[in-house]
Amino acid sequence: MKRWIVMLGLILISGAGGAMEADIQQWHTESGTKVLFVERHELPIVDLRVVFDAGSARDGDHPGLARLTSELLLEGTEAQDAGEIARSFERYGARVSTNSGRDTGEFSLRGLSDPARLEPVIEELAAVMQGASFPADALERVRRQMLLGLQQAKSSAADQAERAFTRAIYGDHPYASPPSGTTASVEVLDRQAIVDFHTRHYTANNAVLTVVGDLTRARAEAIAEQLSQALPAGEALPPLPEVELPDGPQTVRVPFEAGQTHVMVGQPSVRRGDEAYYPLYMGNHMLGGSGLTSILAERMREDRGLSYSSSSRLSTGAQRGRFQMATQVRNEALGEALEVLRGSFAELRDEGPSEERMEASRRNITGSFPLQLDSNRDLLGYVSSIGFHDLPHDYLQQFMERIEAMDRQTVQAALQSQLDPEHMITVLVGPEAVINGVD
């Protein structure tokens, strides 16, 4: 039997100040699917996620293909239509959904752990995973919905800024492919392209299954085998190419008539699992990731009254994620807002954070983080990410420990080594005369 097991302690600090221990157990099914399992008996609930390397980065020359495929996975099999599939889960009190992003496509399931309720739900999920038929009528309906969304996005300055920013920072990399596609690509995607994508990407060797909840190890193994065997064996996909940094600073201007201008400034960041993630997370939290207590919120909103919404964000992926600062400002205040955004980042990067701000951020992060893990579903997302990105099983414990031990010099060094104004992209979406009047 091809199986290997890893059991490492994962310590989650509870909101009450105590400790809750959970073991991540890992093995591979006979069909080659990696499985991560956390046994929790507090509630009679099982949360399950099957993640495939099937995100928009795998779209190739067909933007929107991964999203369209994902949207159709629950729309029918040869034996059942979408309504029958939905009712087969609902009658046992279960919820099932699909989702896709840049890296992944996935099935998620929540059900009661009582075998009389869970077993038929797992059987139904296996049937759907094995027999998705992509009916022609559903394809056309979902296509129309995606095209409508693309049309609506044209009237949204925020959507236009997001698309322009992603194209600019990722260039020719597959991450630049918009998950929702383009009008031209979505209009011509046909059923055969969807079937081919599904056959290539939704396979046992290209999947990670995570189970959290009220099960024994033996039951979790049986479920994993049942779901894995429903999939073709397939092969794991080759890694995505590395993300190259932009050659130099660039300003992208997108004309859009509105009373405000949308601004995004940033660059590719680090990949998931990079050691620099921890100090960058802390730096981003102080800069604009902590809401109204962040540097950008204080300077843009409280000190200058330039914007009610200013923030920064750090994300990671299988390859480099993204760092971005974003705001929406009155057109007449655009020049001043850009000066504050860029200046605040440069000051934090060049001078480092104060000890007072470091300590405030440390308390905020360590105090709020456990609340993000207080349910099976929340924990499922983190453990699923650990499995997909091959992170150490004590990743969450490491995160808390590293934030606790972080010093200002480490944060400053990460900002200086990983985020460089010479690679920053600025996107401006607003009236042409306004956006052309600033650098």
Coordinates of C-alpha atoms in Angstrom, one line a residue, residues 34-439:
K34 CA -2.5 13.9 -0.6
V35 CA -4.8 13.9 2.4
L36 CA -4.6 16.1 5.5
F37 CA -6.9 15.3 8.5
V38 CA -7.6 17.1 11.7
E39 CA -9.9 15.2 14.2
R40 CA -12.2 17.5 16.2
H41 CA -15.2 16.3 18.1
E42 CA -16.5 19.5 19.6
L43 CA -19.4 19.6 17.1
P44 CA -21.0 16.8 15.1
I45 CA -19.8 18.4 11.8
V46 CA -17.4 17.5 9.1
D47 CA -15.8 20.1 6.8
L48 CA -14.1 18.8 3.7
R49 CA -12.2 20.5 0.8
V50 CA -10.7 19.0 -2.4
V51 CA -8.3 21.4 -3.9
F52 CA -6.9 21.0 -7.5
D53 CA -4.1 22.8 -9.2
A54 CA -6.7 24.2 -11.6
G55 CA -6.9 28.0 -11.2
S56 CA -6.8 30.7 -13.9
A57 CA -3.0 30.4 -14.0
R58 CA -3.7 27.2 -16.0
D59 CA -6.0 29.0 -18.5
G60 CA -3.3 29.1 -21.2
D61 CA -4.7 31.0 -24.2
H62 CA -8.3 30.8 -22.9
P63 CA -8.9 33.3 -20.1
G64 CA -11.9 32.4 -18.1
L65 CA -11.7 28.6 -18.8
A66 CA -10.9 27.6 -15.2
R67 CA -13.7 29.8 -13.8
L68 CA -16.2 28.5 -16.3
T69 CA -15.3 24.9 -15.6
S70 CA -15.6 25.4 -11.9
E71 CA -19.0 27.1 -12.2
L72 CA -20.3 24.1 -14.2
L73 CA -19.1 21.3 -11.9
L74 CA -22.4 21.1 -10.0
E75 CA -24.6 21.7 -13.0
G76 CA -25.3 18.1 -13.9
T77 CA -24.1 14.5 -14.5
E78 CA -25.5 11.9 -16.9
A79 CA -27.9 10.8 -14.1
Q80 CA -28.9 14.1 -12.5
D81 CA -29.5 17.7 -13.4
A82 CA -28.4 20.6 -11.2
G83 CA -31.7 20.7 -9.2
E84 CA -31.5 17.0 -8.4
I85 CA -27.8 17.3 -7.3
A86 CA -28.7 20.3 -5.0
R87 CA -31.6 18.4 -3.4
S88 CA -29.5 15.3 -2.9
F89 CA -27.2 17.3 -0.6
E90 CA -29.9 19.4 1.0
R91 CA -32.0 16.4 2.1
Y92 CA -29.1 15.4 4.4
G93 CA -28.4 18.9 5.7
A94 CA -25.2 19.3 3.7
R95 CA -23.8 22.2 1.8
V96 CA -21.6 21.9 -1.2
S97 CA -19.9 24.5 -3.4
T98 CA -17.2 25.1 -5.9
N99 CA -14.7 27.9 -6.2
S100 CA -11.7 28.9 -8.3
G101 CA -8.9 31.4 -8.0
R102 CA -5.5 32.0 -9.7
D103 CA -3.9 28.9 -8.2
T104 CA -6.8 26.5 -7.5
G105 CA -10.1 25.1 -8.3
E106 CA -12.0 23.3 -5.5
F107 CA -15.0 21.5 -4.1
S108 CA -16.0 22.3 -0.5
L109 CA -18.5 20.3 1.6
R110 CA -20.0 20.7 5.0
G111 CA -22.1 18.0 6.5
L112 CA -23.2 16.3 9.7
S113 CA -21.0 13.5 10.9
D114 CA -23.8 11.0 11.6
P115 CA -23.0 8.2 9.2
A116 CA -26.6 8.0 8.1
R117 CA -26.3 11.5 6.9
L118 CA -22.7 11.8 5.9
E119 CA -22.2 8.6 3.9
P120 CA -24.9 9.4 1.2
V121 CA -23.4 12.9 0.9
I122 CA -19.9 11.6 0.3
E123 CA -21.3 9.1 -2.2
E124 CA -23.1 12.0 -4.0
L125 CA -19.9 14.2 -4.0
A126 CA -18.0 11.3 -5.5
A127 CA -20.6 10.9 -8.2
V128 CA -20.4 14.6 -9.1
M129 CA -16.6 14.7 -9.1
Q130 CA -16.5 11.6 -11.3
G131 CA -19.4 12.4 -13.7
A132 CA -19.7 16.1 -14.3
S133 CA -21.2 16.3 -17.7
F134 CA -21.2 20.1 -18.5
P135 CA -24.7 20.3 -20.0
A136 CA -25.0 22.6 -23.0
D137 CA -27.9 24.6 -21.5
A138 CA -26.0 25.2 -18.3
L139 CA -22.9 26.2 -20.2
E140 CA -24.8 28.8 -22.1
R141 CA -26.4 30.1 -18.9
V142 CA -23.2 30.4 -17.0
R143 CA -21.5 31.9 -20.1
R144 CA -24.2 34.7 -20.1
Q145 CA -23.7 35.3 -16.4
M146 CA -19.9 35.7 -16.9
L147 CA -20.4 38.0 -19.9
L148 CA -22.8 40.1 -17.9
G149 CA -20.3 40.3 -15.1
L150 CA -17.6 41.4 -17.5
Q151 CA -19.9 44.1 -19.0
Q152 CA -20.7 45.4 -15.5
A153 CA -17.1 45.5 -14.6
K154 CA -16.5 48.0 -17.4
S155 CA -18.6 50.5 -15.3
S156 CA -16.6 49.9 -12.1
A157 CA -13.5 51.9 -11.6
A158 CA -12.4 49.4 -8.9
D159 CA -12.7 46.5 -11.3
Q160 CA -10.8 48.4 -14.0
A161 CA -8.0 49.3 -11.6
E162 CA -7.7 45.6 -10.5
R163 CA -7.4 44.3 -14.0
A164 CA -4.9 47.0 -15.1
F165 CA -2.8 46.5 -11.9
T166 CA -2.7 42.7 -12.3
R167 CA -1.7 43.0 -16.0
A168 CA 1.0 45.5 -15.2
I169 CA 2.7 43.7 -12.3
Y170 CA 2.6 40.2 -13.8
G171 CA 3.2 41.0 -17.5
D172 CA 3.4 37.7 -19.5
H173 CA 3.1 35.4 -16.4
P174 CA 0.0 33.2 -16.2
Y175 CA -1.0 35.1 -13.1
A176 CA -1.9 38.0 -15.4
S177 CA -4.8 35.9 -16.9
P178 CA -8.0 37.4 -15.4
P179 CA -9.9 34.7 -13.6
S180 CA -13.2 35.9 -15.0
G181 CA -11.8 35.9 -18.5
T182 CA -12.3 38.5 -21.2
T183 CA -15.4 39.1 -23.3
A184 CA -13.7 37.7 -26.4
S185 CA -12.4 34.6 -24.8
V186 CA -15.6 33.7 -22.8
E187 CA -17.7 34.1 -26.0
V188 CA -15.9 31.4 -27.8
L189 CA -15.1 28.9 -25.1
D190 CA -16.8 25.6 -26.0
R191 CA -17.8 22.4 -24.2
Q192 CA -14.8 20.5 -25.5
A193 CA -12.4 23.0 -24.1
I194 CA -14.1 22.6 -20.7
V195 CA -14.0 18.8 -20.9
D196 CA -10.3 18.8 -21.8
F197 CA -9.5 21.2 -18.9
H198 CA -11.5 19.1 -16.5
T199 CA -9.8 15.9 -17.7
R200 CA -6.3 17.3 -17.4
H201 CA -6.7 19.2 -14.1
Y202 CA -9.3 17.5 -11.9
T203 CA -7.3 14.3 -11.2
A204 CA -6.2 12.3 -8.1
N205 CA -2.6 13.2 -8.6
N206 CA -3.4 16.9 -8.9
A207 CA -5.5 17.1 -5.8
V208 CA -5.1 17.8 -2.1
L209 CA -8.0 16.6 0.2
T210 CA -8.4 18.2 3.6
V211 CA -10.9 16.9 6.2
V212 CA -11.6 18.6 9.5
G213 CA -14.2 17.5 12.0
D214 CA -16.0 14.8 14.0
L215 CA -14.4 11.7 12.4
T216 CA -12.1 8.9 13.4
R217 CA -8.9 8.4 11.4
A218 CA -10.4 5.2 10.0
R219 CA -13.5 7.0 8.7
A220 CA -11.4 9.8 7.3
E221 CA -9.3 7.2 5.4
A222 CA -12.4 5.6 4.0
I223 CA -13.8 8.9 2.8
A224 CA -10.5 9.9 1.2
E225 CA -10.3 6.6 -0.7
Q226 CA -13.9 6.9 -1.9
L227 CA -13.4 10.4 -3.2
S228 CA -9.9 9.8 -4.7
Q229 CA -11.0 6.7 -6.5
A230 CA -13.8 8.7 -8.1
L231 CA -11.1 10.7 -10.0
P232 CA -8.9 9.6 -12.9
A233 CA -5.4 9.1 -11.7
G234 CA -3.8 11.8 -14.0
E235 CA -0.5 13.4 -13.3
A236 CA 0.6 16.4 -11.2
L237 CA 1.1 19.5 -13.2
P238 CA 4.6 21.1 -13.6
P239 CA 5.2 24.1 -11.4
L240 CA 4.2 27.6 -12.7
P241 CA 7.1 29.7 -14.0
E242 CA 8.7 32.2 -11.6
V243 CA 7.3 35.7 -11.6
E244 CA 9.7 38.3 -12.8
L245 CA 9.7 41.8 -11.2
P246 CA 8.8 44.7 -13.4
D247 CA 11.8 46.3 -15.2
G248 CA 11.2 49.7 -13.6
P249 CA 8.6 52.0 -12.1
Q250 CA 5.6 52.6 -14.3
T251 CA 2.4 54.5 -14.2
V252 CA -0.7 53.0 -16.0
R253 CA -3.5 55.5 -16.7
V254 CA -7.1 54.3 -17.4
P255 CA -9.5 57.0 -18.4
F256 CA -12.8 56.8 -16.4
E257 CA -15.2 59.6 -15.8
A258 CA -16.0 59.8 -12.1
G259 CA -15.8 62.2 -9.2
Q260 CA -13.0 60.1 -7.7
T261 CA -9.8 58.5 -8.9
H262 CA -9.0 55.0 -8.0
V263 CA -5.3 54.4 -7.2
M264 CA -3.3 51.2 -6.8
V265 CA 0.5 51.1 -6.2
G266 CA 2.5 48.0 -5.7
Q267 CA 4.5 45.1 -7.2
P268 CA 4.8 41.3 -6.9
S269 CA 5.6 40.2 -3.4
V270 CA 6.8 36.7 -2.2
R271 CA 5.5 33.2 -2.7
R272 CA 3.8 31.1 0.0
G273 CA 6.3 29.7 2.4
D274 CA 9.0 32.3 1.8
E275 CA 10.8 33.3 5.0
A276 CA 10.3 37.0 4.2
Y277 CA 6.5 36.6 4.5
Y278 CA 6.4 37.0 8.2
P279 CA 8.2 40.4 8.5
L280 CA 6.4 41.6 5.4
Y281 CA 3.1 40.6 7.0
M282 CA 4.0 42.7 10.0
G283 CA 5.1 45.6 7.9
N284 CA 2.0 45.5 5.8
H285 CA -0.2 45.3 8.9
M286 CA 1.3 48.5 10.2
L287 CA 1.2 50.3 6.8
G288 CA -2.3 49.7 5.8
G289 CA -3.5 46.2 6.7
S290 CA -4.9 47.0 10.2
G291 CA -7.9 49.2 9.3
L292 CA -8.3 52.6 10.9
T293 CA -5.2 52.1 13.1
S294 CA -2.8 51.8 10.2
I295 CA -0.4 54.4 9.0
L296 CA -2.3 55.0 5.7
A297 CA -5.7 55.3 7.4
E298 CA -4.3 57.8 9.9
R299 CA -2.5 60.0 7.3
M300 CA -5.0 59.7 4.4
R301 CA -8.2 60.0 6.5
E302 CA -7.6 61.5 9.9
D303 CA -4.7 63.8 9.2
R304 CA -5.5 65.1 5.7
G305 CA -9.1 64.1 5.0
L306 CA -8.1 62.8 1.6
S307 CA -9.9 59.5 1.6
Y308 CA -12.3 57.4 3.7
S309 CA -10.8 54.2 2.3
S310 CA -7.0 53.6 2.1
S311 CA -5.3 50.3 2.8
S312 CA -2.5 48.0 1.9
R313 CA -2.6 44.3 1.2
L314 CA 0.0 41.4 1.1
S315 CA -1.0 38.2 -0.6
T316 CA 1.0 35.1 -1.6
G317 CA 0.6 32.2 -4.0
A318 CA 2.3 29.2 -5.5
Q319 CA 4.5 31.8 -7.1
R320 CA 5.0 35.5 -6.1
G321 CA 1.8 37.1 -4.8
R322 CA 1.3 40.8 -4.6
F323 CA 1.8 43.8 -2.4
Q324 CA -0.5 46.7 -3.1
M325 CA -1.6 50.0 -1.6
A326 CA -5.0 51.3 -2.7
T327 CA -7.2 54.3 -2.2
Q328 CA -10.0 56.3 -3.8
V329 CA -9.6 60.1 -3.6
R330 CA -11.3 63.2 -4.8
N331 CA -9.9 64.1 -8.2
E332 CA -8.5 67.4 -7.1
A333 CA -6.6 65.7 -4.3
L334 CA -4.9 63.0 -6.4
G335 CA -1.5 64.6 -6.4
E336 CA -1.4 65.0 -2.7
A337 CA -2.8 61.5 -2.1
L338 CA 0.0 59.9 -4.3
E339 CA 2.6 61.8 -2.3
V340 CA 1.2 60.5 1.0
L341 CA 0.9 56.9 -0.2
R342 CA 4.4 56.8 -1.7
G343 CA 5.9 58.8 1.2
S344 CA 4.3 56.7 3.9
F345 CA 5.7 53.5 2.3
A346 CA 9.1 55.0 1.7
E347 CA 9.3 56.3 5.3
L348 CA 8.4 52.8 6.8
R349 CA 10.9 51.1 4.4
D350 CA 13.8 53.5 4.9
E351 CA 13.4 54.3 8.6
G352 CA 11.7 51.2 9.9
P353 CA 8.7 51.1 12.3
S354 CA 8.7 52.6 15.7
E355 CA 8.8 50.3 18.7
E356 CA 5.4 51.7 19.8
R357 CA 3.8 50.8 16.5
M358 CA 5.5 47.4 16.4
E359 CA 4.1 46.5 19.8
A360 CA 0.6 47.7 18.9
S361 CA 0.6 45.6 15.8
R362 CA 2.0 42.6 17.6
R363 CA -0.8 42.7 20.1
N364 CA -3.4 43.2 17.4
I365 CA -2.2 40.3 15.3
T366 CA -1.7 37.8 18.1
G367 CA -5.0 38.8 19.7
S368 CA -7.1 38.5 16.7
F369 CA -5.5 35.5 14.9
P370 CA -7.1 32.8 17.1
L371 CA -10.5 34.2 16.2
Q372 CA -9.8 33.2 12.6
L373 CA -9.4 29.6 13.7
D374 CA -12.4 29.1 16.0
S375 CA -14.5 26.9 13.7
N376 CA -13.9 23.8 11.6
R377 CA -14.5 25.8 8.4
D378 CA -11.9 28.4 9.3
L379 CA -9.3 25.8 10.2
L380 CA -10.1 23.9 7.0
G381 CA -9.0 26.8 4.9
Y382 CA -5.6 27.1 6.7
V383 CA -4.9 23.4 6.7
S384 CA -5.9 23.1 3.0
S385 CA -3.4 25.9 2.2
I386 CA -0.7 24.1 4.2
G387 CA -1.3 21.0 2.2
F388 CA -1.5 22.6 -1.2
H389 CA 1.6 24.8 -0.7
D390 CA 3.6 22.1 1.1
L391 CA 4.1 24.1 4.2
P392 CA 5.3 22.6 7.5
H393 CA 2.4 21.3 9.6
D394 CA 3.3 23.6 12.5
Y395 CA 3.0 26.6 10.2
L396 CA 0.3 28.3 12.3
Q397 CA 2.3 27.8 15.5
Q398 CA 5.4 29.2 13.7
F399 CA 3.4 32.2 12.5
M400 CA 2.4 33.2 16.1
E401 CA 5.9 32.5 17.5
R402 CA 7.6 34.6 14.8
I403 CA 5.2 37.5 15.2
E404 CA 5.8 37.4 18.9
A405 CA 9.6 37.4 18.4
M406 CA 9.7 39.9 15.5
D407 CA 11.9 43.1 15.9
R408 CA 11.8 46.3 13.9
Q409 CA 15.1 45.6 12.2
T410 CA 13.8 42.4 10.7
V411 CA 10.7 44.1 9.4
Q412 CA 12.8 46.9 7.9
A413 CA 15.3 44.5 6.3
A414 CA 12.4 42.5 4.6
L415 CA 10.8 45.7 3.3
Q416 CA 14.1 46.9 1.9
S417 CA 15.0 43.5 0.3
Q418 CA 11.6 42.5 -1.1
L419 CA 9.8 45.8 -1.9
D420 CA 11.6 48.3 -4.1
P421 CA 10.2 51.6 -5.4
E422 CA 12.1 50.9 -8.6
H423 CA 9.8 48.0 -9.3
M424 CA 6.5 49.7 -8.2
I425 CA 3.6 50.0 -10.6
T426 CA 1.1 52.8 -10.2
V427 CA -2.4 52.5 -11.7
L428 CA -4.7 55.5 -11.9
V429 CA -8.3 55.1 -13.0
G430 CA -10.1 58.4 -13.3
P431 CA -10.9 61.4 -15.6
E432 CA -8.3 61.7 -18.3
A433 CA -7.3 65.3 -17.5
V434 CA -6.8 64.4 -13.9
I435 CA -4.8 61.2 -14.3
N436 CA -2.6 62.8 -17.0
G437 CA -1.8 65.7 -14.7
V438 CA 0.3 63.7 -12.2
D439 CA 3.4 61.5 -12.4

